[in-house]
Amino acid sequence: MKKTTQLYEGKAKKVFLTDDADLVIQEFKDDATAFNNKKKGSIAEKGVVNNAISCKLFTLLEAAGIRTHLVEKLSPREMLCRHLDIIKVEVVVRNIAAGSLVKRYGFVEGTQLEKPIVELYLKNDDLDDPLMNESHAVALGVASLEELGVLKSRAEAINGVLRGFFAERKLKLVDFKLEFGRNNNEILLGDEISPDTCRFWDLDTNEKLDKDRFRFDLGGVEDAYSEVQRRVLGQN
Ligand code: TMP
Ligand code: ASP
């Protein structure tokens, strides 16, 4: 598989076309941003860690019958993926109150939610990814009502699979963000699932083991990412 032109460079990844029109290569960078690019930095080896974690989790989801864009892990930083027409909706699933849920609605951080909350955000950096509902998404033309139904039920199914997996690895899956895309009349899970896009707390101590350590200068960022990798990959 040969990389051809660069299709896109995002905050944490580059995407390259390949000589097969249906396949792209996602290359994970060490660059880290937060608060929509207002805070910038780098996390040593993050690209390698996030690629390894994402490949493992996508493989797990595929085994549970949830289709993803993963084809195979090509190298430490490269994932071979099906080429998606990305749906401009970020789907956030929350099991425990944290982050913007606390800020926006006054939940106490750490409150276990009786039922997971699913939220939709418009994927648009210029507008700071605003929270939206189905009517906004349909009016904006980013997805049909039917597609949004698929996204939400898929996100809930993914939460079911991942929560169980992380609990066995002594991690609480607090919340996470998913992106989906269209490929040959199918909707596939895309992007990545990693400590950049999830909140993970240690099951016993509630220690934060995710990008919040970078966002809020908590220190030990690299150690937290490698600890998640160690638990996800079942390494000692
Ligand atoms: P939030 O509490 O800041 O809204 O974040 C909810 C989850 O979504 C959290 O696990 C981090 C993830 N997330 C992203 O992956 N990208 C983003 O741009 C934002 C704002 C959150
Ligand atoms: N991913 C977003 C950014 O790069 C926000 C975040 O993760 O906090 O700014």
PDB file of C-alpha atoms in Angstrom, residues 1-175:
ATOM      1  CA  MET A   1       0.000   0.000   0.000  1.00  0.00           C
ATOM      2  CA  LYS A   2       1.549   3.274  -1.148  1.00  0.00           C
ATOM      3  CA  LYS A   3       0.853   6.694   0.404  1.00  0.00           C
ATOM      4  CA  THR A   4       0.146   9.275  -2.283  1.00  0.00           C
ATOM      5  CA  THR A   5      -1.015  12.848  -1.578  1.00  0.00           C
ATOM      6  CA  GLN A   6      -1.835  14.244   1.832  1.00  0.00           C
ATOM      7  CA  LEU A   7      -5.585  14.685   2.008  1.00  0.00           C
ATOM      8  CA  TYR A   8      -5.791  16.523   5.299  1.00  0.00           C
ATOM      9  CA  GLU A   9      -3.795  17.569   8.344  1.00  0.00           C
ATOM     10  CA  GLY A  10      -5.706  17.840  11.594  1.00  0.00           C
ATOM     11  CA  LYS A  11      -4.602  18.722  15.097  1.00  0.00           C
ATOM     12  CA  ALA A  12      -3.514  15.185  16.008  1.00  0.00           C
ATOM     13  CA  LYS A  13      -3.377  13.290  12.698  1.00  0.00           C
ATOM     14  CA  LYS A  14      -2.543  13.478   9.021  1.00  0.00           C
ATOM     15  CA  VAL A  15      -4.560  11.551   6.450  1.00  0.00           C
ATOM     16  CA  PHE A  16      -3.021  10.367   3.167  1.00  0.00           C
ATOM     17  CA  LEU A  17      -4.622   9.000   0.031  1.00  0.00           C
ATOM     18  CA  THR A  18      -3.242   5.702  -1.255  1.00  0.00           C
ATOM     19  CA  ASP A  19      -3.097   4.007  -4.637  1.00  0.00           C
ATOM     20  CA  ASP A  20      -6.425   2.333  -3.721  1.00  0.00           C
ATOM     21  CA  ALA A  21      -9.309   4.872  -3.912  1.00  0.00           C
ATOM     22  CA  ASP A  22     -11.171   3.125  -1.083  1.00  0.00           C
ATOM     23  CA  LEU A  23      -8.257   3.269   1.375  1.00  0.00           C
ATOM     24  CA  VAL A  24      -6.478   6.045   3.288  1.00  0.00           C
ATOM     25  CA  ILE A  25      -3.636   6.055   5.800  1.00  0.00           C
ATOM     26  CA  GLN A  26      -4.110   7.841   9.115  1.00  0.00           C
ATOM     27  CA  GLU A  27      -0.807   8.964  10.652  1.00  0.00           C
ATOM     28  CA  PHE A  28      -0.874   9.804  14.360  1.00  0.00           C
ATOM     29  CA  LYS A  29       1.188  12.822  15.497  1.00  0.00           C
ATOM     30  CA  ASP A  30       2.543  13.737  18.933  1.00  0.00           C
ATOM     31  CA  ASP A  31       1.022  17.237  18.672  1.00  0.00           C
ATOM     32  CA  ALA A  32      -1.590  17.991  21.287  1.00  0.00           C
ATOM     33  CA  THR A  33      -4.091  20.831  21.395  1.00  0.00           C
ATOM     34  CA  ALA A  34      -6.886  21.697  23.759  1.00  0.00           C
ATOM     35  CA  PHE A  35      -9.744  24.172  23.940  1.00  0.00           C
ATOM     36  CA  ASN A  36      -9.954  24.247  20.147  1.00  0.00           C
ATOM     37  CA  ASN A  37      -6.302  24.998  19.528  1.00  0.00           C
ATOM     38  CA  LYS A  38      -5.972  27.718  22.201  1.00  0.00           C
ATOM     39  CA  LYS A  39      -3.520  25.501  24.098  1.00  0.00           C
ATOM     40  CA  LYS A  40      -0.814  23.815  22.059  1.00  0.00           C
ATOM     41  CA  GLY A  41       1.896  21.351  22.959  1.00  0.00           C
ATOM     42  CA  SER A  42       3.276  17.942  22.333  1.00  0.00           C
ATOM     43  CA  ILE A  43       3.053  14.650  24.207  1.00  0.00           C
ATOM     44  CA  ALA A  44       6.076  12.383  23.642  1.00  0.00           C
ATOM     45  CA  GLU A  45       5.155   9.181  21.745  1.00  0.00           C
ATOM     46  CA  LYS A  46       1.423  10.036  21.869  1.00  0.00           C
ATOM     47  CA  GLY A  47       1.028   9.115  18.204  1.00  0.00           C
ATOM     48  CA  VAL A  48       2.398   5.642  18.763  1.00  0.00           C
ATOM     49  CA  VAL A  49       0.318   5.092  21.906  1.00  0.00           C
ATOM     50  CA  ASN A  50      -2.952   6.408  20.427  1.00  0.00           C
ATOM     51  CA  ASN A  51      -2.538   4.342  17.265  1.00  0.00           C
ATOM     52  CA  ALA A  52      -1.934   1.182  19.314  1.00  0.00           C
ATOM     53  CA  ILE A  53      -4.913   1.848  21.603  1.00  0.00           C
ATOM     54  CA  SER A  54      -7.243   2.795  18.732  1.00  0.00           C
ATOM     55  CA  CYS A  55      -6.332  -0.284  16.662  1.00  0.00           C
ATOM     56  CA  LYS A  56      -6.968  -2.543  19.652  1.00  0.00           C
ATOM     57  CA  LEU A  57     -10.337  -0.908  20.448  1.00  0.00           C
ATOM     58  CA  PHE A  58     -11.527  -0.887  16.824  1.00  0.00           C
ATOM     59  CA  THR A  59     -10.621  -4.574  16.569  1.00  0.00           C
ATOM     60  CA  LEU A  60     -12.604  -5.244  19.737  1.00  0.00           C
ATOM     61  CA  LEU A  61     -15.616  -3.351  18.357  1.00  0.00           C
ATOM     62  CA  GLU A  62     -15.420  -5.208  15.031  1.00  0.00           C
ATOM     63  CA  ALA A  63     -15.466  -8.482  16.970  1.00  0.00           C
ATOM     64  CA  ALA A  64     -18.644  -7.234  18.672  1.00  0.00           C
ATOM     65  CA  GLY A  65     -20.251  -6.590  15.271  1.00  0.00           C
ATOM     66  CA  ILE A  66     -19.689  -2.823  15.104  1.00  0.00           C
ATOM     67  CA  ARG A  67     -18.203  -1.759  11.771  1.00  0.00           C
ATOM     68  CA  THR A  68     -15.234   0.611  11.870  1.00  0.00           C
ATOM     69  CA  HIS A  69     -12.900   2.154   9.305  1.00  0.00           C
ATOM     70  CA  LEU A  70      -9.937   0.073  10.514  1.00  0.00           C
ATOM     71  CA  VAL A  71      -8.358  -2.199   7.916  1.00  0.00           C
ATOM     72  CA  GLU A  72      -5.049  -2.884   9.665  1.00  0.00           C
ATOM     73  CA  LYS A  73      -2.264  -1.342  11.699  1.00  0.00           C
ATOM     74  CA  LEU A  74       0.525  -0.598   9.216  1.00  0.00           C
ATOM     75  CA  SER A  75       3.279   0.741  11.469  1.00  0.00           C
ATOM     76  CA  PRO A  76       3.652   2.271  14.936  1.00  0.00           C
ATOM     77  CA  ARG A  77       2.088   5.549  13.782  1.00  0.00           C
ATOM     78  CA  GLU A  78       0.038   4.448  10.765  1.00  0.00           C
ATOM     79  CA  MET A  79      -3.426   2.942  10.491  1.00  0.00           C
ATOM     80  CA  LEU A  80      -4.791   1.747   7.149  1.00  0.00           C
ATOM     81  CA  CYS A  81      -8.446   2.776   6.961  1.00  0.00           C
ATOM     82  CA  ARG A  82     -11.413   2.721   4.646  1.00  0.00           C
ATOM     83  CA  HIS A  83     -11.909   6.115   3.047  1.00  0.00           C
ATOM     84  CA  LEU A  84     -14.872   7.798   4.735  1.00  0.00           C
ATOM     85  CA  ASP A  85     -17.000  10.748   3.819  1.00  0.00           C
ATOM     86  CA  ILE A  86     -16.841  12.116   7.389  1.00  0.00           C
ATOM     87  CA  ILE A  87     -20.178  13.153   8.894  1.00  0.00           C
ATOM     88  CA  LYS A  88     -19.657  16.587  10.485  1.00  0.00           C
ATOM     89  CA  VAL A  89     -21.133  15.508  13.808  1.00  0.00           C
ATOM     90  CA  GLU A  90     -19.167  14.674  16.959  1.00  0.00           C
ATOM     91  CA  VAL A  91     -21.096  12.235  19.122  1.00  0.00           C
ATOM     92  CA  VAL A  92     -20.226  12.416  22.829  1.00  0.00           C
ATOM     93  CA  VAL A  93     -21.349   9.693  25.248  1.00  0.00           C
ATOM     94  CA  ARG A  94     -21.192  10.344  29.001  1.00  0.00           C
ATOM     95  CA  ASN A  95     -21.403   7.836  31.844  1.00  0.00           C
ATOM     96  CA  ILE A  96     -20.078  10.051  34.652  1.00  0.00           C
ATOM     97  CA  ALA A  97     -20.366  13.838  34.903  1.00  0.00           C
ATOM     98  CA  ALA A  98     -17.181  15.689  33.934  1.00  0.00           C
ATOM     99  CA  GLY A  99     -15.873  18.382  31.623  1.00  0.00           C
ATOM    100  CA  SER A 100     -18.383  20.532  29.785  1.00  0.00           C
ATOM    101  CA  LEU A 101     -21.335  18.682  31.352  1.00  0.00           C
ATOM    102  CA  VAL A 102     -20.229  20.063  34.734  1.00  0.00           C
ATOM    103  CA  LYS A 103     -19.545  23.541  33.348  1.00  0.00           C
ATOM    104  CA  ARG A 104     -22.721  23.814  31.291  1.00  0.00           C
ATOM    105  CA  TYR A 105     -25.339  22.230  33.554  1.00  0.00           C
ATOM    106  CA  GLY A 106     -23.871  22.326  37.081  1.00  0.00           C
ATOM    107  CA  PHE A 107     -23.543  18.563  37.610  1.00  0.00           C
ATOM    108  CA  VAL A 108     -21.095  17.661  40.370  1.00  0.00           C
ATOM    109  CA  GLU A 109     -17.967  16.133  38.816  1.00  0.00           C
ATOM    110  CA  GLY A 110     -17.911  12.386  39.354  1.00  0.00           C
ATOM    111  CA  THR A 111     -21.694  11.937  39.577  1.00  0.00           C
ATOM    112  CA  GLN A 112     -22.647   8.570  38.064  1.00  0.00           C
ATOM    113  CA  LEU A 113     -25.371   9.209  35.484  1.00  0.00           C
ATOM    114  CA  GLU A 114     -28.362   6.902  35.764  1.00  0.00           C
ATOM    115  CA  LYS A 115     -28.486   6.550  31.979  1.00  0.00           C
ATOM    116  CA  PRO A 116     -25.701   7.505  29.580  1.00  0.00           C
ATOM    117  CA  ILE A 117     -26.145  10.961  28.051  1.00  0.00           C
ATOM    118  CA  VAL A 118     -25.574  11.197  24.286  1.00  0.00           C
ATOM    119  CA  GLU A 119     -24.815  14.638  22.853  1.00  0.00           C
ATOM    120  CA  LEU A 120     -24.285  15.909  19.315  1.00  0.00           C
ATOM    121  CA  TYR A 121     -21.804  18.642  18.439  1.00  0.00           C
ATOM    122  CA  LEU A 122     -21.284  20.288  15.064  1.00  0.00           C
ATOM    123  CA  LYS A 123     -17.774  19.450  13.836  1.00  0.00           C
ATOM    124  CA  ASN A 124     -16.670  22.956  12.887  1.00  0.00           C
ATOM    125  CA  ASP A 125     -13.514  24.455  14.437  1.00  0.00           C
ATOM    126  CA  ASP A 126     -14.371  27.983  13.249  1.00  0.00           C
ATOM    127  CA  LEU A 127     -17.538  27.813  15.360  1.00  0.00           C
ATOM    128  CA  ASP A 128     -15.863  25.994  18.312  1.00  0.00           C
ATOM    129  CA  ASP A 129     -17.841  22.759  17.727  1.00  0.00           C
ATOM    130  CA  PRO A 130     -21.173  23.954  19.164  1.00  0.00           C
ATOM    131  CA  LEU A 131     -23.590  21.617  20.937  1.00  0.00           C
ATOM    132  CA  MET A 132     -26.612  20.969  18.717  1.00  0.00           C
ATOM    133  CA  ASN A 133     -29.743  18.846  18.457  1.00  0.00           C
ATOM    134  CA  GLU A 134     -31.097  16.761  15.594  1.00  0.00           C
ATOM    135  CA  SER A 135     -33.080  19.673  14.141  1.00  0.00           C
ATOM    136  CA  HIS A 136     -29.923  21.777  13.856  1.00  0.00           C
ATOM    137  CA  ALA A 137     -28.013  18.932  12.209  1.00  0.00           C
ATOM    138  CA  VAL A 138     -30.775  18.283   9.671  1.00  0.00           C
ATOM    139  CA  ALA A 139     -31.255  22.012   8.948  1.00  0.00           C
ATOM    140  CA  LEU A 140     -27.503  22.393   8.426  1.00  0.00           C
ATOM    141  CA  GLY A 141     -27.569  19.434   6.048  1.00  0.00           C
ATOM    142  CA  VAL A 142     -24.785  17.576   7.877  1.00  0.00           C
ATOM    143  CA  ALA A 143     -26.823  14.384   8.337  1.00  0.00           C
ATOM    144  CA  SER A 144     -30.318  13.020   7.799  1.00  0.00           C
ATOM    145  CA  LEU A 145     -32.608  12.206  10.727  1.00  0.00           C
ATOM    146  CA  GLU A 146     -32.221   8.544   9.860  1.00  0.00           C
ATOM    147  CA  GLU A 147     -28.422   8.797   9.937  1.00  0.00           C
ATOM    148  CA  LEU A 148     -28.527  10.606  13.293  1.00  0.00           C
ATOM    149  CA  GLY A 149     -30.609   7.741  14.681  1.00  0.00           C
ATOM    150  CA  VAL A 150     -27.953   5.292  13.500  1.00  0.00           C
ATOM    151  CA  LEU A 151     -25.169   7.420  15.038  1.00  0.00           C
ATOM    152  CA  LYS A 152     -26.886   7.582  18.417  1.00  0.00           C
ATOM    153  CA  SER A 153     -27.762   3.910  18.637  1.00  0.00           C
ATOM    154  CA  ARG A 154     -24.291   2.937  17.383  1.00  0.00           C
ATOM    155  CA  ALA A 155     -22.724   5.209  20.028  1.00  0.00           C
ATOM    156  CA  GLU A 156     -24.789   3.534  22.759  1.00  0.00           C
ATOM    157  CA  ALA A 157     -23.778   0.079  21.542  1.00  0.00           C
ATOM    158  CA  ILE A 158     -20.116   1.126  21.482  1.00  0.00           C
ATOM    159  CA  ASN A 159     -20.458   2.435  25.036  1.00  0.00           C
ATOM    160  CA  GLY A 160     -21.808  -0.942  26.135  1.00  0.00           C
ATOM    161  CA  VAL A 161     -18.837  -2.798  24.654  1.00  0.00           C
ATOM    162  CA  LEU A 162     -16.179  -0.340  25.843  1.00  0.00           C
ATOM    163  CA  ARG A 163     -17.472   0.116  29.390  1.00  0.00           C
ATOM    164  CA  GLY A 164     -17.231  -3.589  30.081  1.00  0.00           C
ATOM    165  CA  PHE A 165     -13.790  -3.824  28.495  1.00  0.00           C
ATOM    166  CA  PHE A 166     -12.392  -0.909  30.505  1.00  0.00           C
ATOM    167  CA  ALA A 167     -13.940  -2.059  33.781  1.00  0.00           C
ATOM    168  CA  GLU A 168     -12.001  -5.325  33.426  1.00  0.00           C
ATOM    169  CA  ARG A 169      -8.883  -3.189  33.039  1.00  0.00           C
ATOM    170  CA  LYS A 170      -9.629  -1.164  36.157  1.00  0.00           C
ATOM    171  CA  LEU A 171     -10.574   1.980  34.249  1.00  0.00           C
ATOM    172  CA  LYS A 172     -13.799   3.972  34.424  1.00  0.00           C
ATOM    173  CA  LEU A 173     -14.933   5.152  30.995  1.00  0.00           C
ATOM    174  CA  VAL A 174     -16.184   8.598  32.063  1.00  0.00           C
ATOM    175  CA  ASP A 175     -17.027   9.973  28.617  1.00  0.00           C
TER     176      ASP A 175
END
